[in-house]
Tab-separated table of C-alpha atoms and ligand atoms in Angstrom:
chain	number	residue	atom	x	y	z
A	21	UNK	CA	-35.176	23.814	16.697
A	22	UNK	CA	-33.587	20.925	15.690
A	23	UNK	CA	-34.115	22.376	11.737
A	24	UNK	CA	-32.429	25.315	12.850
A	25	UNK	CA	-29.333	23.187	14.385
A	26	UNK	CA	-29.210	21.184	11.464
A	27	UNK	CA	-29.228	23.984	9.042
A	28	UNK	CA	-26.526	25.651	10.579
A	29	UNK	CA	-24.685	22.582	10.463
A	30	UNK	CA	-24.883	22.586	6.943
A	31	UNK	CA	-23.307	25.674	6.703
A	32	UNK	CA	-20.352	24.731	8.877
A	33	UNK	CA	-17.803	25.871	7.214
A	34	UNK	CA	-18.742	28.966	8.350
A	35	UNK	CA	-18.044	28.186	11.978
A	36	UNK	CA	-18.187	31.194	13.124
A	37	UNK	CA	-21.689	31.964	12.565
A	38	UNK	CA	-22.462	28.391	13.017
A	39	UNK	CA	-21.122	28.216	16.985
A	40	UNK	CA	-22.786	31.778	17.441
A	41	UNK	CA	-26.228	30.447	16.760
A	42	UNK	CA	-25.935	27.467	18.646
A	43	UNK	CA	-25.145	29.770	21.446
A	44	UNK	CA	-27.761	32.422	20.702
A	45	UNK	CA	-30.330	29.145	20.209
A	46	UNK	CA	-29.611	28.116	23.661
A	47	UNK	CA	-29.679	31.514	25.441
A	48	UNK	CA	-33.390	31.478	23.816
A	49	UNK	CA	-33.778	28.219	24.938
A	50	UNK	CA	-34.945	27.098	28.087
A	51	UNK	CA	-33.085	23.949	28.812
A	52	UNK	CA	-30.862	21.679	26.199
A	53	UNK	CA	-31.495	17.883	26.912
A	54	UNK	CA	-29.015	15.404	25.326
A	55	UNK	CA	-29.904	11.667	25.071
A	56	UNK	CA	-26.290	9.965	24.926
A	57	UNK	CA	-25.910	6.131	23.981
A	58	UNK	CA	-22.651	3.968	25.543
A	59	UNK	CA	-22.123	0.331	24.030
A	60	UNK	CA	-18.262	0.335	23.463
A	61	UNK	CA	-17.824	-2.965	25.760
A	62	UNK	CA	-20.118	-5.025	27.615
A	63	UNK	CA	-22.326	-2.597	29.485
A	64	UNK	CA	-25.285	-1.004	27.473
A	65	UNK	CA	-25.962	2.512	28.978
A	66	UNK	CA	-28.262	5.797	28.262
A	67	UNK	CA	-28.182	8.891	30.139
A	68	UNK	CA	-29.887	11.947	29.945
A	69	UNK	CA	-28.045	15.311	30.218
A	70	UNK	CA	-29.958	18.741	30.735
A	71	UNK	CA	-27.629	21.636	30.339
A	72	UNK	CA	-24.661	19.913	31.337
A	73	UNK	CA	-25.703	18.219	34.395
A	74	UNK	CA	-26.426	14.145	34.314
A	75	UNK	CA	-30.063	14.053	35.335
A	76	UNK	CA	-29.867	10.233	35.150
A	77	UNK	CA	-27.891	7.255	33.957
A	78	UNK	CA	-28.902	3.876	33.716
A	79	UNK	CA	-26.580	1.046	32.945
A	80	UNK	CA	-27.641	-2.541	31.819
A	81	UNK	CA	-24.555	-5.061	33.322
A	82	UNK	CA	-23.834	-8.226	31.253
A	83	UNK	CA	-23.608	-11.078	33.464
A	84	UNK	CA	-23.369	-13.684	30.639
A	85	UNK	CA	-19.636	-12.986	30.429
A	86	UNK	CA	-18.720	-14.105	33.656
A	87	UNK	CA	-18.430	-17.914	33.103
A	88	UNK	CA	-15.994	-17.525	30.195
A	89	UNK	CA	-13.631	-15.183	32.227
A	90	UNK	CA	-13.603	-12.484	29.610
A	91	UNK	CA	-15.965	-10.433	27.734
A	92	UNK	CA	-17.185	-12.748	24.515
A	93	UNK	CA	-17.506	-9.957	21.615
A	94	UNK	CA	-20.239	-12.262	20.160
A	95	UNK	CA	-22.561	-12.175	23.124
A	96	UNK	CA	-21.864	-8.970	24.170
A	97	UNK	CA	-23.365	-6.958	20.999
A	98	UNK	CA	-26.526	-9.462	20.888
A	99	UNK	CA	-26.861	-8.415	24.535
A	100	UNK	CA	-26.470	-4.629	23.642
A	101	UNK	CA	-29.275	-5.587	21.271
A	102	UNK	CA	-31.712	-6.802	23.627
A	103	UNK	CA	-31.116	-4.238	26.140
A	104	UNK	CA	-30.494	-1.235	24.227
A	105	UNK	CA	-34.242	-0.231	23.831
A	106	UNK	CA	-34.958	-0.931	27.645
A	107	UNK	CA	-32.456	1.003	28.718
A	108	UNK	CA	-33.286	4.529	26.369
A	109	UNK	CA	-36.477	3.989	27.336
A	110	UNK	CA	-35.690	3.969	31.402
A	111	UNK	CA	-33.809	6.689	30.884
A	112	UNK	CA	-35.931	9.226	29.304
A	113	UNK	CA	-38.194	7.891	32.121
A	114	UNK	CA	-36.110	8.549	34.627
A	115	UNK	CA	-35.663	12.052	33.396
A	116	UNK	CA	-39.275	12.725	33.345
A	117	UNK	CA	-39.251	13.412	29.751
A	118	UNK	CA	-40.045	12.181	26.223
A	119	UNK	CA	-37.739	11.777	23.175
A	120	UNK	CA	-39.301	14.908	21.854
A	121	UNK	CA	-37.890	16.795	24.584
A	122	UNK	CA	-34.339	15.549	23.276
A	123	UNK	CA	-32.087	18.229	21.567
A	124	UNK	CA	-29.414	16.211	20.197
A	125	UNK	CA	-28.670	12.822	20.291
A	126	UNK	CA	-24.425	11.611	21.934
A	127	UNK	CA	-23.181	8.044	21.174
A	128	UNK	CA	-19.889	6.350	21.381
A	129	UNK	CA	-18.274	6.137	18.373
A	130	UNK	CA	-15.011	4.004	19.503
A	131	UNK	CA	-12.506	2.702	20.200
A	132	UNK	CA	-14.105	-0.457	21.745
A	133	UNK	CA	-15.599	-4.035	20.475
A	134	UNK	CA	-16.619	-3.372	16.678
A	135	UNK	CA	-20.221	-5.247	17.357
A	136	UNK	CA	-20.876	-3.903	20.488
A	137	UNK	CA	-20.741	-0.296	19.021
A	138	UNK	CA	-22.340	-1.172	15.887
A	139	UNK	CA	-25.752	-1.218	18.106
A	140	UNK	CA	-25.254	1.870	19.927
A	141	UNK	CA	-23.965	3.872	16.714
A	142	UNK	CA	-27.200	2.362	14.901
A	143	UNK	CA	-29.626	3.003	17.109
A	144	UNK	CA	-28.191	6.958	17.558
A	145	UNK	CA	-28.348	7.169	13.652
A	146	UNK	CA	-31.762	5.823	13.572
A	147	UNK	CA	-33.476	7.777	16.342
A	148	UNK	CA	-31.246	11.112	14.725
A	149	UNK	CA	-32.591	10.261	11.413
A	150	UNK	CA	-36.595	9.520	12.316
A	151	UNK	CA	-36.486	12.655	15.065
A	152	UNK	CA	-34.438	14.911	12.555
A	153	UNK	CA	-32.056	15.585	15.256
A	154	UNK	CA	-28.134	16.436	15.434
A	155	UNK	CA	-25.847	13.572	16.406
A	156	UNK	CA	-22.453	14.103	18.606
A	157	UNK	CA	-19.612	11.147	18.176
A	158	UNK	CA	-17.600	11.018	21.243
A	159	UNK	CA	-14.499	9.273	21.711
A	160	UNK	CA	-14.855	6.804	24.749
A	161	UNK	CA	-11.566	7.796	26.463
A	162	UNK	CA	-12.389	11.756	26.497
A	163	UNK	CA	-15.506	10.871	27.686
A	164	UNK	CA	-14.101	8.850	30.602
A	165	UNK	CA	-11.682	12.193	31.278
A	166	UNK	CA	-14.981	14.072	31.069
A	167	UNK	CA	-16.479	11.829	33.685
A	168	UNK	CA	-14.939	14.408	36.105
A	169	UNK	CA	-17.453	17.035	35.152
A	170	UNK	CA	-20.471	15.043	36.174
A	171	UNK	CA	-19.373	15.791	39.510
A	172	UNK	CA	-20.180	19.605	41.662
A	173	UNK	CA	-16.603	19.354	42.529
A	174	UNK	CA	-14.669	19.993	38.777
A	175	UNK	CA	-11.072	20.114	38.287
A	176	UNK	CA	-9.774	23.479	36.612
A	177	UNK	CA	-7.775	23.297	33.217
A	178	UNK	CA	-4.902	22.063	32.726
A	179	UNK	CA	-5.089	18.886	34.907
A	180	UNK	CA	-3.972	15.654	34.574
A	181	UNK	CA	-5.687	12.335	34.384
A	182	UNK	CA	-4.598	8.758	35.190
A	183	UNK	CA	-7.384	7.369	32.889
A	184	UNK	CA	-7.185	3.474	33.852
A	185	UNK	CA	-9.765	0.999	32.447
A	186	UNK	CA	-10.025	-2.513	31.092
A	187	UNK	CA	-8.489	-1.196	27.852
A	188	UNK	CA	-6.429	1.421	28.688
A	189	UNK	CA	-3.934	3.374	30.676
A	190	UNK	CA	-2.843	6.386	29.866
A	191	UNK	CA	-1.662	9.986	31.935
A	192	UNK	CA	-3.661	12.560	29.877
A	193	UNK	CA	-3.144	15.938	30.062
A	194	UNK	CA	-6.481	18.401	29.747
A	195	UNK	CA	-6.468	21.533	28.670
A	196	UNK	CA	-10.014	22.098	27.922
A	197	UNK	CA	-13.171	19.767	27.460
A	198	UNK	CA	-11.850	19.052	23.525
A	199	UNK	CA	-8.291	19.822	24.404
A	200	UNK	CA	-6.538	16.506	25.533
A	201	UNK	CA	-3.330	15.352	25.229
A	202	UNK	CA	-2.346	11.724	25.923
A	203	UNK	CA	1.363	11.892	27.801
A	204	UNK	CA	1.732	8.166	28.531
A	205	UNK	CA	0.398	4.740	27.480
A	206	UNK	CA	0.476	1.508	28.303
A	207	UNK	CA	3.159	-0.124	26.224
A	208	UNK	CA	1.083	-3.664	26.617
A	209	UNK	CA	-1.723	-5.049	29.254
A	210	UNK	CA	-4.064	-2.369	30.472
A	211	UNK	CA	-4.421	-1.657	34.616
A	212	UNK	CA	-7.556	-3.297	34.382
A	213	UNK	CA	-6.647	-6.232	32.348
A	214	UNK	CA	-3.827	-6.789	34.925
A	215	UNK	CA	-6.372	-7.008	37.402
A	216	UNK	CA	-8.384	-8.926	35.255
A	217	UNK	CA	-5.986	-11.485	33.854
A	218	UNK	CA	-4.638	-11.971	37.254
A	219	UNK	CA	-8.130	-12.897	38.854
A	220	UNK	CA	-8.079	-15.448	36.032
A	221	UNK	CA	-5.071	-17.170	37.481
A	222	UNK	CA	-6.497	-17.205	40.966
A	223	UNK	CA	-9.981	-18.645	39.664
A	224	UNK	CA	-12.075	-15.400	40.236
A	225	UNK	CA	-14.975	-14.631	38.506
A	226	UNK	CA	-14.814	-11.656	35.360
A	227	UNK	CA	-14.883	-9.056	35.865
A	228	UNK	CA	-12.094	-9.841	38.547
A	229	UNK	CA	-11.077	-6.135	39.755
A	230	UNK	CA	-13.858	-5.305	41.976
A	231	UNK	CA	-13.325	-8.987	43.624
A	232	UNK	CA	-10.130	-8.364	44.223
A	233	UNK	CA	-10.349	-5.073	45.637
A	234	UNK	CA	-13.092	-6.695	48.076
A	235	UNK	CA	-10.736	-9.630	48.845
A	236	UNK	CA	-7.951	-7.668	49.679
A	237	UNK	CA	-9.604	-5.738	52.693
A	238	UNK	CA	-9.138	-9.121	54.628
A	239	UNK	CA	-5.412	-9.058	53.336
A	240	UNK	CA	-1.928	-8.012	53.351
A	241	UNK	CA	0.951	-7.144	51.035
A	242	UNK	CA	3.242	-9.561	52.085
A	243	UNK	CA	4.217	-10.669	48.662
A	244	UNK	CA	6.642	-8.311	46.676
A	245	UNK	CA	6.488	-8.130	42.987
A	246	UNK	CA	8.842	-6.437	40.969
A	247	UNK	CA	8.153	-3.127	39.915
A	248	UNK	CA	8.705	-3.037	35.833
A	249	UNK	CA	11.172	0.052	34.874
A	250	UNK	CA	9.530	2.013	31.983
A	251	UNK	CA	11.059	4.956	30.675
A	252	UNK	CA	9.060	8.359	30.182
A	253	UNK	CA	5.120	8.217	31.642
A	254	UNK	CA	4.488	5.167	29.847
A	255	UNK	CA	3.534	1.660	31.569
A	256	UNK	CA	4.018	-2.188	31.240
A	257	UNK	CA	2.262	-4.574	32.919
A	258	UNK	CA	2.692	-7.862	30.868
A	259	UNK	CA	6.101	-7.949	33.227
A	260	UNK	CA	4.076	-8.104	36.375
A	261	UNK	CA	1.934	-10.501	35.269
A	262	UNK	CA	4.364	-13.142	34.065
A	263	UNK	CA	5.956	-12.304	37.950
A	264	UNK	CA	2.823	-13.165	39.262
A	265	UNK	CA	2.261	-16.692	37.309
A	266	UNK	CA	5.429	-18.066	38.029
A	267	UNK	CA	5.046	-16.894	41.923
A	268	UNK	CA	1.868	-18.823	41.704
A	269	UNK	CA	3.244	-21.763	40.215
A	270	UNK	CA	5.901	-21.924	42.700
A	271	UNK	CA	3.648	-21.883	45.325
A	272	UNK	CA	1.395	-24.535	44.219
A	273	UNK	CA	4.592	-26.861	43.296
A	274	UNK	CA	5.004	-26.895	47.115
A	275	UNK	CA	1.658	-26.706	48.483
A	276	UNK	CA	-1.495	-27.457	46.257
A	277	UNK	CA	-3.725	-25.210	48.381
A	278	UNK	CA	-1.410	-22.542	48.344
A	279	UNK	CA	-3.941	-20.312	46.362
A	280	UNK	CA	-6.881	-21.116	48.613
A	281	UNK	CA	-4.673	-20.556	51.810
A	282	UNK	CA	-3.596	-17.101	50.632
A	283	UNK	CA	-5.962	-15.776	48.663
A	284	UNK	CA	-6.237	-12.439	50.409
A	285	UNK	CA	-2.896	-11.615	51.055
A	286	UNK	CA	-2.021	-12.710	47.069
A	287	UNK	CA	-5.025	-10.142	45.979
A	288	UNK	CA	-3.545	-7.280	48.452
A	289	UNK	CA	-0.039	-7.821	47.191
A	290	UNK	CA	-1.067	-7.673	43.570
A	291	UNK	CA	-3.079	-4.718	44.171
A	292	UNK	CA	-0.337	-2.979	46.149
A	293	UNK	CA	1.642	-3.280	42.944
A	294	UNK	CA	-0.751	-2.270	40.466
A	295	UNK	CA	-1.338	0.758	42.456
A	296	UNK	CA	2.209	1.822	43.395
A	297	UNK	CA	3.071	1.725	39.610
A	298	UNK	CA	0.260	3.937	38.648
A	299	UNK	CA	0.886	6.647	41.552
A	300	UNK	CA	4.354	6.498	41.077
A	301	UNK	CA	4.040	7.693	37.118
A	302	UNK	CA	1.278	10.449	38.508
A	303	UNK	CA	4.165	11.631	40.602
A	304	UNK	CA	6.549	11.643	37.895
A	305	UNK	CA	4.334	13.536	35.512
A	306	UNK	CA	3.217	15.993	37.816
A	307	UNK	CA	7.020	17.046	38.234
A	308	UNK	CA	7.621	17.084	34.821
A	309	UNK	CA	4.890	18.993	33.634
A	310	UNK	CA	4.397	20.832	36.994
A	311	UNK	CA	0.852	20.407	37.193
A	312	UNK	CA	-0.664	19.971	40.954
A	313	UNK	CA	-4.412	19.429	39.550
A	314	UNK	CA	-4.859	15.465	39.561
A	315	UNK	CA	-7.859	13.212	38.912
A	316	UNK	CA	-8.321	9.525	38.044
A	317	UNK	CA	-10.729	7.991	35.897
A	318	UNK	CA	-12.037	4.701	34.140
A	319	UNK	CA	-13.007	1.599	36.043
A	320	UNK	CA	-9.522	0.925	37.872
A	321	UNK	CA	-10.368	4.144	39.534
A	322	UNK	CA	-13.219	3.049	41.274
A	323	UNK	CA	-10.865	0.892	43.300
A	324	UNK	CA	-10.577	1.430	46.927
A	325	UNK	CA	-6.652	1.502	47.527
A	326	UNK	CA	-6.076	3.265	44.585
A	327	UNK	CA	-8.486	6.109	45.414
A	328	UNK	CA	-7.233	6.063	49.414
A	329	UNK	CA	-3.625	6.488	47.365
A	330	UNK	CA	-3.994	9.130	45.515
A	331	UNK	CA	-5.986	11.235	48.184
A	332	UNK	CA	-3.190	10.589	50.947
A	333	UNK	CA	-0.297	11.591	47.992
A	334	UNK	CA	-1.946	14.516	47.217
A	335	UNK	CA	-1.927	15.525	50.711
A	336	UNK	CA	1.814	15.116	50.711
A	337	UNK	CA	2.670	16.273	47.039
A	338	UNK	CA	-0.012	19.496	47.931
A	339	UNK	CA	-2.332	18.604	44.482
A	340	UNK	CA	-5.506	19.072	44.299
A	341	UNK	CA	-7.373	15.204	43.770
A	342	UNK	CA	-10.215	14.686	41.876
A	343	UNK	CA	-12.171	11.166	41.838
A	344	UNK	CA	-15.253	10.688	40.053
A	345	UNK	CA	-18.320	9.188	41.701
A	346	UNK	CA	-18.404	5.222	41.395
A	347	UNK	CA	-21.163	5.403	38.980
A	348	UNK	CA	-18.975	7.531	36.668
A	349	UNK	CA	-15.904	5.237	37.046
A	350	UNK	CA	-17.029	2.090	35.246
A	351	UNK	CA	-18.429	2.436	31.617
A	352	UNK	CA	-21.747	4.502	31.923
A	353	UNK	CA	-23.396	7.060	29.177
A	354	UNK	CA	-23.762	10.238	31.353
A	355	UNK	CA	-19.737	10.936	30.603
A	356	UNK	CA	-20.804	10.237	26.939
A	357	UNK	CA	-23.392	13.053	27.768
A	358	UNK	CA	-20.943	15.337	29.043
A	359	UNK	CA	-18.617	15.021	26.478
A	360	UNK	CA	-21.240	15.116	23.988
A	361	UNK	CA	-22.609	18.829	25.592
A	362	UNK	CA	-19.585	20.311	25.103
A	363	UNK	CA	-19.527	19.470	21.323
A	364	UNK	CA	-22.870	20.404	21.175
A	365	UNK	CA	-21.544	23.776	22.359
A	366	UNK	CA	-18.967	23.949	19.747
A	367	UNK	CA	-21.174	22.917	17.061
A	368	UNK	CA	-19.700	19.861	16.368
A	369	UNK	CA	-21.959	17.314	14.402
A	370	UNK	CA	-21.517	14.037	13.009
A	371	UNK	CA	-23.782	13.138	10.285
A	372	UNK	CA	-25.343	9.614	8.679
A	373	UNK	CA	-22.065	8.456	7.285
A	374	UNK	CA	-20.574	7.943	10.527
A	375	UNK	CA	-19.261	4.396	11.378
A	376	UNK	CA	-18.173	3.225	14.785
A	377	UNK	CA	-14.428	2.521	14.769
A	378	UNK	CA	-12.667	-0.239	17.234
A	379	UNK	CA	-9.693	1.912	17.189
A	380	UNK	CA	-9.311	5.806	17.420
A	381	UNK	CA	-6.856	7.993	17.480
A	382	UNK	CA	-6.867	10.220	20.255
B	26	LIG	O1	-14.068	1.574	32.161
B	26	LIG	P1	-14.450	0.512	32.347
B	26	LIG	O2	-15.670	0.360	33.271
B	26	LIG	O3	-14.123	-0.430	30.691
B	26	LIG	C1	-13.311	0.032	30.070
B	26	LIG	O4	-13.459	0.986	29.010
B	26	LIG	O5	-12.360	-1.090	29.520
B	26	LIG	O6	-13.309	-0.610	33.226
B	26	LIG	C2	-13.524	-1.985	33.499
B	26	LIG	C3	-12.260	-2.223	34.126
B	26	LIG	C4	-12.107	-3.945	34.609
B	26	LIG	O7	-10.660	-4.304	33.909
B	26	LIG	C5	-12.290	-4.044	35.846
B	26	LIG	O8	-11.607	-5.478	36.584
B	26	LIG	C6	-11.869	-2.850	36.274
B	26	LIG	O9	-12.328	-2.128	35.257
B	26	LIG	N1	-12.462	-2.437	37.837
B	26	LIG	C7	-11.999	-2.521	38.693
B	26	LIG	C8	-12.964	-2.112	40.039
B	26	LIG	N2	-13.616	-1.638	39.422
B	26	LIG	C9	-13.732	-1.981	37.966
B	26	LIG	N3	-10.493	-2.974	38.973
B	26	LIG	C10	-9.762	-2.418	40.304
B	26	LIG	N4	-10.716	-2.045	41.185
B	26	LIG	C11	-12.031	-1.838	41.246
B	26	LIG	N5	-12.798	-1.583	42.276
B	27	LIG	ZN1	-14.227	2.278	29.458
């Protein structure tokens, strides 16, 4: 099976022939299994995708960064080295298959931390070489968008996806599994960074996004922060960060326990401001494009207030809204496997010359 695929791949100039050959093989073969590997930041993850459905998704988180207030790249790559083989083993076991059942290896090529990416890419290349399997390179941000296809309720094309993570804030026009266009981007910090940097100012652990989400439940949004005025569909969070810093400095100057005494309300106010910025832009994007199928993806889409606001806004605007399950919001290999599966169907394979990229065109 792999030999036929590789042979077909070598004839890739004849793409019509290639895609039809692969589709014929898929029709003849009962199941297609893709092993997916994600290691772009501080989560080591492996998943098995069977015929486009995630059957297991195993992630090892790295607590080692907690004490440093952010991801330490050198520590992250060392931790990936320790985690990657056990995580792959665990995912094969959970899927109830062995490595010889796998038809292709999908992996994150970028963007991300170079040292972290090198671990995943090297393991993917080694497995592909030893087992004579085709490899599929995946763009991490495409995969976040395709996390929507891990769910039963799949959005129709075209749809708009607000992808909000620790490194990116984007509004993406999604025309197909491999056809996507960025309509808006953050000009400075990402939404996840706004949460994490606020957390650092408040003395919270990293990543602060989920902690702020939790503390906000007991708080009220009583401290207003000005919304940045950014043209078009782009975002900016650095102004908000500066406003928060000045606000905290002023509060501490008059009361040294200001943060401690107001922590829940400060968290709720910051969270409300970030979510308002995001929701207002996606409303604008829907009005400009006329698209009413709206999804959110990426780590920040795990935020309870953002999820609630998207549903409420969708109800009032007549949208159909889509939110991936929590497990597929933050970094995970399941979404890499889904993106890999659709590239597999298109016959889009990488070769042994592939290298990771810390920055990567969308
Ligand atoms: O997508 P992701 O796991 O990794 C990147 O590709 O960056 O996103 C991580 C980001 C972090 O900034 C984290 O604080 C944020 O997602 N995050 C949250 C929540 N859960 C994760 N932010 C707000 N509320 C949450 N519940
Ligand atoms: Zn991510």
